[in-house]
Short mmCIF file of C-alpha atoms in Angstrom, two decimals:
data_model
loop_
_atom_site.label_atom_id
_atom_site.label_comp_id
_atom_site.label_asym_id
_atom_site.label_seq_id
_atom_site.Cartn_x
_atom_site.Cartn_y
_atom_site.Cartn_z
CA UNK A 1458 14.86 -26.03 -2.25
CA UNK A 1459 15.23 -24.00 0.96
CA UNK A 1460 12.84 -21.39 -0.37
CA UNK A 1461 10.22 -24.02 -1.08
CA UNK A 1462 10.58 -25.47 2.41
CA UNK A 1463 10.34 -22.01 3.99
CA UNK A 1464 7.28 -21.07 1.88
CA UNK A 1465 5.57 -24.33 2.83
CA UNK A 1466 6.28 -23.78 6.52
CA UNK A 1467 4.98 -20.21 6.33
CA UNK A 1468 1.78 -21.32 4.60
CA UNK A 1469 1.26 -24.07 7.17
CA UNK A 1470 1.69 -21.63 10.07
CA UNK A 1471 -0.78 -19.22 8.48
CA UNK A 1472 -3.38 -21.96 7.99
CA UNK A 1473 -2.95 -23.17 11.58
CA UNK A 1474 -3.33 -19.62 12.95
CA UNK A 1475 -6.44 -18.91 10.91
CA UNK A 1476 -7.90 -22.28 11.84
CA UNK A 1477 -7.30 -21.57 15.53
CA UNK A 1478 -9.04 -18.19 15.25
CA UNK A 1479 -11.92 -19.70 13.35
CA UNK A 1480 -12.28 -22.41 16.00
CA UNK A 1481 -12.20 -19.79 18.80
CA UNK A 1482 -14.90 -17.62 17.29
CA UNK A 1483 -17.12 -20.36 15.86
CA UNK A 1484 -17.03 -22.90 18.66
CA UNK A 1485 -19.69 -22.16 21.26
CA UNK A 1486 -18.98 -23.64 24.68
CA UNK A 1487 -21.71 -25.92 25.99
CA UNK A 1488 -22.31 -26.05 29.72
CA UNK A 1489 -25.32 -27.96 30.96
CA UNK A 1490 -28.31 -29.45 29.21
CA UNK A 1491 -29.96 -26.14 28.41
CA UNK A 1492 -27.02 -24.84 26.38
CA UNK A 1493 -26.78 -28.12 24.52
CA UNK A 1494 -30.45 -28.01 23.58
CA UNK A 1495 -30.04 -24.43 22.32
CA UNK A 1496 -27.20 -25.46 20.02
CA UNK A 1497 -29.18 -28.47 18.78
CA UNK A 1498 -32.17 -26.32 17.93
CA UNK A 1499 -29.94 -23.76 16.22
CA UNK A 1500 -28.33 -26.49 14.11
CA UNK A 1501 -31.73 -27.86 13.14
CA UNK A 1502 -32.77 -24.44 11.87
CA UNK A 1503 -29.73 -24.33 9.60
CA UNK A 1504 -30.57 -27.65 7.93
CA UNK A 1505 -28.17 -30.42 7.05
CA UNK A 1506 -24.43 -29.69 7.18
CA UNK A 1507 -22.58 -29.61 3.87
CA UNK A 1508 -19.51 -31.26 5.42
CA UNK A 1509 -17.44 -31.41 8.59
CA UNK A 1510 -14.07 -29.67 8.95
CA UNK A 1511 -11.21 -29.91 11.42
CA UNK A 1512 -11.10 -26.88 13.75
CA UNK A 1513 -7.33 -26.48 13.35
CA UNK A 1514 -7.08 -27.39 9.65
CA UNK A 1515 -9.89 -26.37 7.30
CA UNK A 1516 -8.36 -28.49 4.52
CA UNK A 1517 -9.32 -31.66 6.47
CA UNK A 1518 -12.95 -32.28 5.46
CA UNK A 1519 -15.25 -35.28 5.89
CA UNK A 1520 -18.81 -36.11 4.90
CA UNK A 1521 -19.77 -37.24 8.38
CA UNK A 1522 -18.95 -36.34 11.99
CA UNK A 1523 -15.73 -37.61 13.47
CA UNK A 1524 -12.43 -36.46 14.85
CA UNK A 1525 -9.51 -34.66 13.28
CA UNK A 1526 -5.97 -36.12 13.24
CA UNK A 1527 -5.32 -33.97 16.31
CA UNK A 1528 -8.16 -35.67 18.22
CA UNK A 1529 -10.60 -32.74 18.05
CA UNK A 1530 -14.28 -33.04 17.09
CA UNK A 1531 -15.03 -31.99 13.53
CA UNK A 1532 -17.09 -28.80 13.13
CA UNK A 1533 -20.15 -28.83 10.81
CA UNK A 1534 -20.26 -26.29 7.97
CA UNK A 1535 -23.68 -25.18 6.71
CA UNK A 1536 -24.86 -23.50 3.53
CA UNK A 1537 -25.22 -20.11 5.23
CA UNK A 1538 -21.60 -20.31 6.33
CA UNK A 1539 -20.58 -20.70 2.69
CA UNK A 1540 -22.53 -17.52 1.86
CA UNK A 1541 -20.37 -15.38 4.14
CA UNK A 1542 -18.16 -12.75 2.53
CA UNK A 1543 -14.37 -12.87 2.85
CA UNK A 1544 -13.37 -11.56 6.25
CA UNK A 1545 -16.61 -12.54 8.02
CA UNK A 1546 -16.08 -13.84 11.54
CA UNK A 1547 -18.65 -15.96 13.35
CA UNK A 1548 -18.95 -15.16 17.05
CA UNK A 1549 -21.44 -17.12 19.12
CA UNK A 1550 -23.60 -15.30 21.70
CA UNK A 1551 -21.62 -16.89 24.53
CA UNK A 1552 -18.32 -15.64 23.13
CA UNK A 1553 -19.85 -12.21 22.53
CA UNK A 1554 -20.82 -12.09 26.17
CA UNK A 1555 -17.38 -13.23 27.31
CA UNK A 1556 -15.69 -10.59 25.14
CA UNK A 1557 -18.00 -7.88 26.48
CA UNK A 1558 -19.10 -6.75 23.01
CA UNK A 1559 -21.18 -3.57 22.89
CA UNK A 1560 -22.94 -2.24 19.81
CA UNK A 1561 -23.75 1.26 18.61
CA UNK A 1562 -26.02 2.41 15.80
CA UNK A 1563 -25.20 4.44 12.71
CA UNK A 1564 -27.79 7.24 12.49
CA UNK A 1565 -28.66 10.15 10.24
CA UNK A 1566 -29.76 13.44 11.77
CA UNK A 1567 -28.69 16.94 12.90
CA UNK A 1568 -24.99 17.30 13.47
CA UNK A 1569 -23.65 20.10 15.65
CA UNK A 1570 -19.91 20.53 15.73
CA UNK A 1571 -18.96 23.13 18.36
CA UNK A 1572 -15.45 24.53 18.50
CA UNK A 1573 -13.83 24.30 21.93
CA UNK A 1574 -10.71 26.33 22.56
CA UNK A 1575 -8.86 28.46 25.10
CA UNK A 1576 -9.58 32.15 25.44
CA UNK A 1577 -7.54 35.06 26.77
CA UNK A 1578 -9.32 37.89 28.62
CA UNK A 1579 -8.25 41.41 27.73
CA UNK A 1580 -9.53 44.97 28.08
CA UNK A 1581 -12.15 46.22 25.67
CA UNK A 1582 -9.95 48.45 23.53
CA UNK A 1583 -12.96 50.52 22.51
CA UNK A 1584 -13.34 51.60 26.15
CA UNK A 1585 -9.67 52.38 26.73
CA UNK A 1586 -8.61 56.04 26.85
CA UNK A 1587 -5.06 57.43 26.89
CA UNK A 1588 -4.28 60.80 28.48
CA UNK A 1589 -1.77 63.15 26.87
CA UNK A 1590 -1.06 66.86 27.25
CA UNK A 1591 -0.51 69.06 24.18
CA UNK A 1592 1.92 71.44 25.71
CA UNK A 1593 5.12 71.19 27.68
CA UNK A 1594 4.81 71.48 31.43
CA UNK A 1595 4.87 69.82 34.86
CA UNK A 1596 2.58 67.48 36.75
CA UNK A 1597 2.00 69.37 39.96
CA UNK A 1598 -0.55 67.09 41.64
CA UNK A 1599 -1.44 63.44 40.93
CA UNK A 1600 -4.74 62.14 42.28
CA UNK A 1601 -4.20 58.44 41.38
CA UNK A 1602 -1.35 56.61 42.97
CA UNK A 1603 -0.91 53.23 41.26
CA UNK A 1604 -2.12 51.11 38.38
CA UNK A 1605 -5.40 49.38 39.11
CA UNK A 1606 -6.88 52.27 41.12
CA UNK A 1607 -10.59 52.68 40.39
CA UNK A 1608 -11.81 56.04 39.13
CA UNK A 1609 -15.24 57.57 38.71
CA UNK A 1610 -16.50 59.79 35.92
CA UNK A 1611 -15.76 63.47 36.76
CA UNK A 1612 -12.97 62.61 39.24
CA UNK A 1613 -9.86 64.83 39.08
CA UNK A 1614 -6.84 62.86 37.83
CA UNK A 1615 -3.98 65.39 37.96
CA UNK A 1616 -3.06 69.08 37.81
CA UNK A 1617 -0.86 70.43 35.03
CA UNK A 1618 1.16 73.66 34.88
CA UNK A 1619 2.19 74.96 31.45
CA UNK A 1620 3.48 78.54 30.89
CA UNK A 1621 2.20 78.37 27.29
CA UNK A 1622 -1.38 77.64 28.35
CA UNK A 1623 -1.23 80.36 31.05
CA UNK A 1624 -0.28 82.93 28.37
CA UNK A 1625 -3.21 81.87 26.16
CA UNK A 1626 -5.64 82.40 29.09
CA UNK A 1627 -4.26 85.88 29.66
CA UNK A 1628 -4.58 86.63 25.95
CA UNK A 1629 -8.25 85.64 26.03
CA UNK A 1630 -9.03 87.88 29.02
CA UNK A 1631 -7.17 90.79 27.37
CA UNK A 1632 -9.29 90.38 24.21
CA UNK A 1633 -12.45 90.55 26.31
CA UNK A 1634 -11.33 93.75 28.03
CA UNK A 1635 -10.46 95.35 24.68
CA UNK A 1636 -13.73 94.11 23.19
CA UNK A 1637 -12.03 92.22 20.43
CA UNK A 1638 -14.37 89.23 19.95
CA UNK A 1639 -12.42 87.77 17.05
CA UNK A 1640 -9.25 87.57 19.11
CA UNK A 1641 -11.23 86.12 22.06
CA UNK A 1642 -12.69 83.37 19.84
CA UNK A 1643 -9.22 82.62 18.49
CA UNK A 1644 -7.87 82.27 22.05
CA UNK A 1645 -10.64 79.86 22.99
CA UNK A 1646 -9.92 77.74 19.89
CA UNK A 1647 -6.23 77.65 20.82
CA UNK A 1648 -7.04 76.44 24.34
CA UNK A 1649 -9.17 73.65 22.90
CA UNK A 1650 -6.38 72.68 20.54
CA UNK A 1651 -3.98 72.47 23.49
CA UNK A 1652 -6.25 69.91 25.18
CA UNK A 1653 -7.84 72.16 27.77
CA UNK A 1654 -11.20 70.66 28.75
CA UNK A 1655 -14.53 72.40 28.15
CA UNK A 1656 -15.01 72.41 31.90
CA UNK A 1657 -11.88 74.57 32.39
CA UNK A 1658 -12.83 76.90 29.53
CA UNK A 1659 -16.30 77.51 31.03
CA UNK A 1660 -14.71 78.29 34.40
CA UNK A 1661 -12.38 80.81 32.71
CA UNK A 1662 -15.25 82.53 30.94
CA UNK A 1663 -17.35 82.74 34.12
CA UNK A 1664 -14.70 83.77 36.64
CA UNK A 1665 -12.37 85.76 34.40
CA UNK A 1666 -9.43 84.41 36.39
CA UNK A 1667 -6.33 82.71 35.02
CA UNK A 1668 -5.69 79.26 36.54
CA UNK A 1669 -2.01 78.46 36.76
CA UNK A 1670 -2.52 74.71 37.21
CA UNK A 1671 -5.21 73.26 35.01
CA UNK A 1672 -7.28 70.32 36.27
CA UNK A 1673 -7.79 67.17 34.15
CA UNK A 1674 -10.81 64.93 34.90
CA UNK A 1675 -11.90 61.36 34.10
CA UNK A 1676 -14.73 61.19 31.58
CA UNK A 1677 -15.82 57.59 32.51
CA UNK A 1678 -15.80 55.02 35.25
CA UNK A 1679 -12.97 52.55 35.08
CA UNK A 1680 -9.56 51.57 36.30
CA UNK A 1681 -6.07 52.88 35.81
CA UNK A 1682 -4.46 50.42 33.41
CA UNK A 1683 -1.25 52.31 32.81
CA UNK A 1684 0.39 55.06 34.85
CA UNK A 1685 3.38 56.69 33.16
CA UNK A 1686 4.11 59.70 35.37
CA UNK A 1687 4.68 60.69 38.96
CA UNK A 1688 3.96 63.95 40.73
CA UNK A 1689 6.46 66.66 39.76
CA UNK A 1690 7.47 65.02 36.44
CA UNK A 1691 8.15 67.23 33.44
CA UNK A 1692 6.09 65.99 30.50
CA UNK A 1693 6.24 66.57 26.77
CA UNK A 1694 3.83 66.12 23.88
CA UNK A 1695 4.50 62.43 22.92
CA UNK A 1696 4.33 61.15 26.50
CA UNK A 1697 1.33 59.02 27.61
CA UNK A 1698 0.48 60.10 31.14
CA UNK A 1699 -1.99 57.29 31.96
CA UNK A 1700 -4.60 54.99 30.46
CA UNK A 1701 -8.09 54.35 31.81
CA UNK A 1702 -10.27 51.38 30.87
CA UNK A 1703 -13.56 49.84 31.86
CA UNK A 1704 -14.42 46.28 32.88
CA UNK A 1705 -18.15 46.58 32.28
CA UNK A 1706 -17.58 44.43 29.23
CA UNK A 1707 -14.41 42.68 28.16
CA UNK A 1708 -12.84 41.12 25.08
CA UNK A 1709 -11.84 37.47 24.89
CA UNK A 1710 -9.45 36.50 22.09
CA UNK A 1711 -9.75 32.94 20.82
CA UNK A 1712 -7.48 30.71 18.74
CA UNK A 1713 -9.08 28.15 16.39
CA UNK A 1714 -7.16 25.58 14.37
CA UNK A 1715 -6.81 26.07 10.65
CA UNK A 1716 -9.17 23.20 9.78
CA UNK A 1717 -11.86 24.82 11.97
CA UNK A 1718 -11.68 28.21 10.26
CA UNK A 1719 -14.58 27.44 7.91
CA UNK A 1720 -16.91 26.84 10.86
CA UNK A 1721 -16.56 30.31 12.40
CA UNK A 1722 -18.77 33.28 11.59
CA UNK A 1723 -19.32 36.63 13.29
CA UNK A 1724 -22.41 36.66 15.51
CA UNK A 1725 -22.19 33.01 16.64
CA UNK A 1726 -22.94 32.49 20.37
CA UNK A 1727 -20.02 31.70 22.66
CA UNK A 1728 -20.05 30.23 26.18
CA UNK A 1729 -17.22 30.84 28.65
CA UNK A 1730 -16.19 28.91 31.76
CA UNK A 1731 -13.31 29.71 34.12
CA UNK A 1732 -11.45 27.46 36.53
CA UNK A 1733 -11.57 30.28 39.08
CA UNK A 1734 -15.38 30.13 39.22
CA UNK A 1735 -16.57 26.49 38.94
CA UNK A 1736 -20.13 26.15 37.69
CA UNK A 1737 -20.32 29.73 36.42
CA UNK A 1738 -20.90 30.45 32.73
CA UNK A 1739 -20.79 33.65 30.69
CA UNK A 1740 -22.68 34.07 27.43
CA UNK A 1741 -21.49 36.32 24.64
CA UNK A 1742 -21.02 36.27 20.90
CA UNK A 1743 -18.28 36.13 18.31
CA UNK A 1744 -17.58 39.73 17.41
CA UNK A 1745 -14.74 39.70 14.90
CA UNK A 1746 -12.56 37.31 12.87
CA UNK A 1747 -9.06 38.53 12.16
CA UNK A 1748 -8.18 38.55 8.44
CA UNK A 1749 -4.86 36.71 8.68
CA UNK A 1750 -3.68 33.33 9.95
CA UNK A 1751 -0.96 32.81 12.52
CA UNK A 1752 1.76 31.25 10.34
CA UNK A 1753 3.72 29.77 13.25
CA UNK A 1754 0.83 28.13 15.11
CA UNK A 1755 -1.48 27.65 12.09
CA UNK A 1756 -4.42 29.14 13.98
CA UNK A 1757 -7.09 31.73 13.24
CA UNK A 1758 -7.60 34.45 15.80
CA UNK A 1759 -11.12 35.54 16.71
CA UNK A 1760 -12.57 38.02 19.20
CA UNK A 1761 -15.70 37.82 21.34
CA UNK A 1762 -17.39 40.34 23.65
CA UNK A 1763 -18.83 39.47 27.08
CA UNK A 1764 -20.64 41.55 29.70
CA UNK A 1765 -18.73 41.71 32.98
CA UNK A 1766 -20.76 43.78 35.41
CA UNK A 1767 -19.40 42.06 38.50
CA UNK A 1768 -15.81 42.35 37.24
CA UNK A 1769 -14.97 38.67 37.81
CA UNK A 1770 -13.43 38.23 34.38
CA UNK A 1771 -10.12 40.03 34.67
CA UNK A 1772 -7.67 40.94 31.89
CA UNK A 1773 -4.90 38.36 31.61
CA UNK A 1774 -7.10 35.46 32.72
CA UNK A 1775 -7.38 32.23 30.67
CA UNK A 1776 -10.84 30.77 30.13
CA UNK A 1777 -12.41 27.85 28.26
CA UNK A 1778 -14.53 28.95 25.30
CA UNK A 1779 -17.12 26.94 23.39
CA UNK A 1780 -18.24 28.42 20.06
CA UNK A 1781 -21.68 27.16 19.00
CA UNK A 1782 -21.42 26.75 15.24
CA UNK A 1783 -24.29 26.23 12.82
CA UNK A 1784 -25.84 22.74 13.00
CA UNK A 1785 -26.11 20.62 9.84
CA UNK A 1786 -29.11 18.46 8.99
CA UNK A 1787 -29.26 14.83 7.76
CA UNK A 1788 -25.65 13.93 8.51
CA UNK A 1789 -24.66 10.25 8.77
CA UNK A 1790 -22.76 9.65 12.02
CA UNK A 1791 -21.42 6.73 14.05
CA UNK A 1792 -20.10 6.44 17.62
CA UNK A 1793 -16.54 7.73 17.73
CA UNK A 1794 -15.49 4.81 19.96
CA UNK A 1795 -16.22 2.37 17.10
CA UNK A 1796 -13.47 3.77 14.86
CA UNK A 1797 -10.24 1.78 14.47
CA UNK A 1798 -7.51 4.01 13.04
CA UNK A 1799 -4.54 2.48 11.23
CA UNK A 1800 -1.81 3.68 8.93
CA UNK A 1801 -3.86 2.46 5.96
CA UNK A 1802 -6.99 4.35 7.03
CA UNK A 1803 -9.98 3.91 9.34
CA UNK A 1804 -12.38 0.99 9.68
CA UNK A 1805 -15.13 -0.35 11.92
CA UNK A 1806 -16.36 -3.80 12.89
CA UNK A 1807 -19.83 -4.15 11.35
CA UNK A 1808 -22.43 -6.60 12.59
CA UNK A 1809 -23.27 -8.44 9.35
CA UNK A 1810 -25.70 -10.98 10.86
CA UNK A 1811 -26.92 -12.50 14.12
CA UNK A 1812 -23.53 -14.07 14.78
CA UNK A 1813 -21.42 -12.59 11.96
CA UNK A 1814 -19.07 -9.62 12.13
CA UNK A 1815 -16.93 -8.02 9.45
CA UNK A 1816 -14.27 -5.28 9.35
CA UNK A 1817 -15.17 -2.62 6.76
CA UNK A 1818 -13.20 0.48 5.74
CA UNK A 1819 -14.87 3.86 6.28
CA UNK A 1820 -14.20 7.43 5.19
CA UNK A 1821 -14.46 9.89 8.07
CA UNK A 1822 -15.55 13.49 8.25
CA UNK A 1823 -15.83 15.91 11.17
CA UNK A 1824 -16.13 14.88 14.80
CA UNK A 1825 -18.45 16.35 17.42
CA UNK A 1826 -18.21 15.09 20.99
CA UNK A 1827 -18.85 11.30 20.91
CA UNK A 1828 -20.10 11.14 17.29
CA UNK A 1829 -18.13 11.21 14.05
CA UNK A 1830 -19.31 11.89 10.52
CA UNK A 1831 -19.27 8.96 8.07
CA UNK A 1832 -18.73 9.99 4.46
CA UNK A 1833 -18.59 6.45 2.98
CA UNK A 1834 -18.63 2.81 4.06
CA UNK A 1835 -21.77 2.58 6.23
CA UNK A 1836 -25.51 3.19 6.02
CA UNK A 1837 -28.12 4.42 8.46
CA UNK A 1838 -29.29 1.63 10.76
CA UNK A 1839 -26.02 -0.36 10.64
CA UNK A 1840 -24.80 -1.80 13.93
CA UNK A 1841 -21.11 -1.38 14.75
CA UNK A 1842 -19.05 -2.67 17.67
CA UNK A 1843 -18.06 0.10 20.09
CA UNK A 1844 -16.38 -2.03 22.76
CA UNK A 1845 -14.32 -5.21 22.26
CA UNK A 1846 -13.89 -4.75 18.52
CA UNK A 1847 -10.10 -5.09 18.25
CA UNK A 1848 -9.92 -8.88 18.60
CA UNK A 1849 -12.67 -9.36 16.01
CA UNK A 1850 -11.01 -6.86 13.68
CA UNK A 1851 -7.73 -8.78 13.89
CA UNK A 1852 -9.48 -12.07 13.11
CA UNK A 1853 -11.50 -10.55 10.27
CA UNK A 1854 -8.35 -9.12 8.69
CA UNK A 1855 -6.67 -12.54 8.77
CA UNK A 1856 -9.71 -14.21 7.25
CA UNK A 1857 -9.81 -11.68 4.42
CA UNK A 1858 -6.08 -12.01 3.77
CA UNK A 1859 -6.33 -15.80 3.65
CA UNK A 1860 -9.26 -15.59 1.24
CA UNK A 1861 -7.22 -13.43 -1.11
CA UNK A 1862 -4.28 -15.81 -0.73
CA UNK A 1863 -6.41 -18.83 -1.63
CA UNK A 1864 -8.01 -17.20 -4.67
CA UNK A 1865 -4.72 -15.96 -6.11
CA UNK A 1866 -3.78 -19.26 -7.91
CA UNK A 1867 -7.27 -19.50 -9.40
CA UNK A 1868 -6.94 -15.97 -10.72
CA UNK A 1869 -3.55 -16.74 -12.23
CA UNK A 1870 -4.98 -19.83 -13.92
CA UNK A 1871 -7.87 -17.79 -15.28
CA UNK A 1872 -5.44 -15.22 -16.65
CA UNK A 1873 -3.48 -17.86 -18.67
CA UNK A 1874 -2.97 -16.44 -22.16
CA UNK A 1875 -3.55 -19.85 -23.78
CA UNK A 1876 -7.21 -19.61 -22.81
CA UNK A 1877 -7.37 -23.25 -21.51
CA UNK A 1878 -5.13 -25.70 -19.67
CA UNK A 1879 -2.64 -27.49 -21.93
CA UNK A 1880 -3.62 -31.06 -22.78
CA UNK A 1881 -0.53 -33.32 -22.85
CA UNK A 1882 -2.40 -35.92 -24.83
CA UNK A 1883 -2.65 -33.54 -27.77
CA UNK A 1884 1.05 -32.67 -27.74
CA UNK A 1885 3.03 -33.97 -30.74
CA UNK A 1886 6.28 -35.44 -29.46
CA UNK A 1887 7.35 -36.70 -32.86
CA UNK A 1888 8.30 -33.21 -33.93
CA UNK A 1889 10.40 -32.68 -30.86
CA UNK A 1890 14.08 -32.91 -31.72
CA UNK A 1891 16.35 -34.59 -29.17
CA UNK A 1892 19.24 -34.95 -31.58
CA UNK A 1893 21.20 -32.14 -29.94
CA UNK A 1894 20.89 -33.51 -26.43
CA UNK A 1895 24.19 -34.60 -24.90
CA UNK A 1896 23.80 -37.78 -22.83
CA UNK A 1897 27.50 -38.17 -22.29
CA UNK A 1898 27.45 -36.46 -18.90
CA UNK A 1899 24.44 -38.35 -17.58
CA UNK A 1900 25.20 -40.63 -14.63
CA UNK A 1901 23.25 -43.94 -14.85
CA UNK A 1902 25.20 -45.65 -12.13
CA UNK A 1903 22.44 -45.49 -9.53
CA UNK A 1904 19.58 -46.32 -11.89
CA UNK A 1905 17.70 -49.57 -11.19
CA UNK A 1906 17.00 -51.39 -14.48
CA UNK A 1907 15.63 -54.56 -12.93
CA UNK A 1908 12.00 -53.41 -13.12
CA UNK A 1909 12.27 -52.13 -16.67
CA UNK A 1910 10.08 -54.03 -19.17
CA UNK A 1911 11.75 -54.45 -22.56
CA UNK A 1912 9.15 -56.89 -23.90
CA UNK A 1913 7.66 -54.39 -26.29
CA UNK A 1914 10.97 -53.12 -27.57
CA UNK A 1915 11.79 -53.90 -31.23
CA UNK A 1916 15.40 -55.00 -31.39
CA UNK A 1917 15.31 -55.61 -35.13
CA UNK A 1918 15.96 -51.97 -35.86
CA UNK A 1919 18.69 -51.53 -33.25
CA UNK A 1920 22.05 -50.68 -34.78
CA UNK A 1921 24.89 -52.53 -33.03
CA UNK A 1922 27.58 -51.69 -35.57
CA UNK A 1923 29.28 -49.20 -33.30
CA UNK A 1924 29.22 -51.40 -30.23
CA UNK A 1925 32.45 -52.90 -28.95
CA UNK A 1926 31.79 -56.49 -27.80
CA UNK A 1927 35.39 -57.28 -27.05
CA UNK A 1928 35.20 -55.84 -23.54
CA UNK A 1929 31.83 -57.26 -22.66
CA UNK A 1930 31.83 -59.67 -19.73
CA UNK A 1931 29.28 -62.39 -20.40
CA UNK A 1932 30.36 -64.64 -17.62
CA UNK A 1933 27.32 -63.97 -15.45
CA UNK A 1934 24.78 -64.21 -18.23
CA UNK A 1935 22.19 -66.99 -17.94
CA UNK A 1936 21.62 -68.44 -21.42
CA UNK A 1937 19.31 -71.15 -20.15
CA UNK A 1938 16.12 -69.21 -20.72
CA UNK A 1939 17.19 -67.62 -23.97
CA UNK A 1940 15.16 -68.67 -27.06
CA UNK A 1941 17.54 -69.14 -30.01
CA UNK A 1942 15.01 -70.67 -32.38
CA UNK A 1943 14.37 -67.42 -34.23
CA UNK A 1944 17.99 -66.37 -34.27
CA UNK A 1945 19.66 -66.31 -37.68
CA UNK A 1946 22.94 -68.17 -37.68
CA UNK A 1947 24.13 -66.83 -40.97
CA UNK A 1948 27.28 -68.64 -42.01
CA UNK A 1949 27.63 -70.49 -38.66
#
């Protein structure tokens, strides 16, 4: 019993809530004669109402205008209102204005989805050179002092003294004096193998003098990116003395999310901006896509090349990168602000008529700026609500749920396996056996027999043999109205 009461209360609350929402969205406030005339003309265009319904209880219907039990004016329902689909919500122009509804159009056309990410500036590794010596010795003079010092092509970097290289120079000059060209050529090849520059070898051949401390020169303009020695240091073969790089062009490494990997291709244009230089942009292109994915961050690493003649982009700087991917044609898109995302999926509020709105589910694709791809659910030219849609969506969802709730009993009746409602008139009660029913525990004490009509009962077939008349109290019986004419006296 409690469950029935609770279910009835829940159903009543649901009907009241839906009725209140329907009254809010369908009732158009009238202020002044002009608004009243507009409503009258609108009603005349719809024709005659089918019936009138209470705003707070749609089960209360009348064939003529009047008031509901709550004292509210009945609302007319027209044929076009009956044609609405489940979940449709009627919103008058006045209510639309008060809610601040704004509409956007679903269109089909080119769809460009750029990839925006953060970039990290680094040195162009193809322009980076490391300086090693190929013999043991000492740095006797260092021309660059610290990392970051600029250098010019042809500038002396350091002087290097190696007893081994001094001996090879002497061997070359000895071969020339003894006119042994094969030995002289072998000495020159050994000097080259030891890293002696062509400039030093030409000096040796011209002057014929052994230089104790060889000079090493820069072969390009750039900066000192790494300085691993100081003046007077003893150096060995594996040691990197310094590294020189150029900032004429730089690399920018980019990180794109895994779901964006299919959009990237080498050669795509890239635009850079930096917080350090507001309003300035750099244009380059995507140079290389790394073959593996970052397993921890689930990102794909890419590399782009940018000219940097003025040197403003410095290694270690973070920049904003925008990769201009290939545009797609004839893509159906809707304003991104129209999308309502829920745990069950995405939907939009569609304008289904002049004053009708409906929540419809949609399947989404990629997003680009303020537009989002629609894979299913809408068509080109549809109007969707982009501002103020949440209240309508809530009302539309309730209307659709109530419609399903109301049609459920009809569906169950249609699914009855008997194929048609049972007719009680055709039931044969004579074959029903009540012989096994136990009436001994039935309590007739509170039953009122005064209104029972026994006129049609046939007492001739009643069997009184088992009745005990000894305990019957006939003191209150009125025998005045009893007809004894037809009674058989027997032997009396």
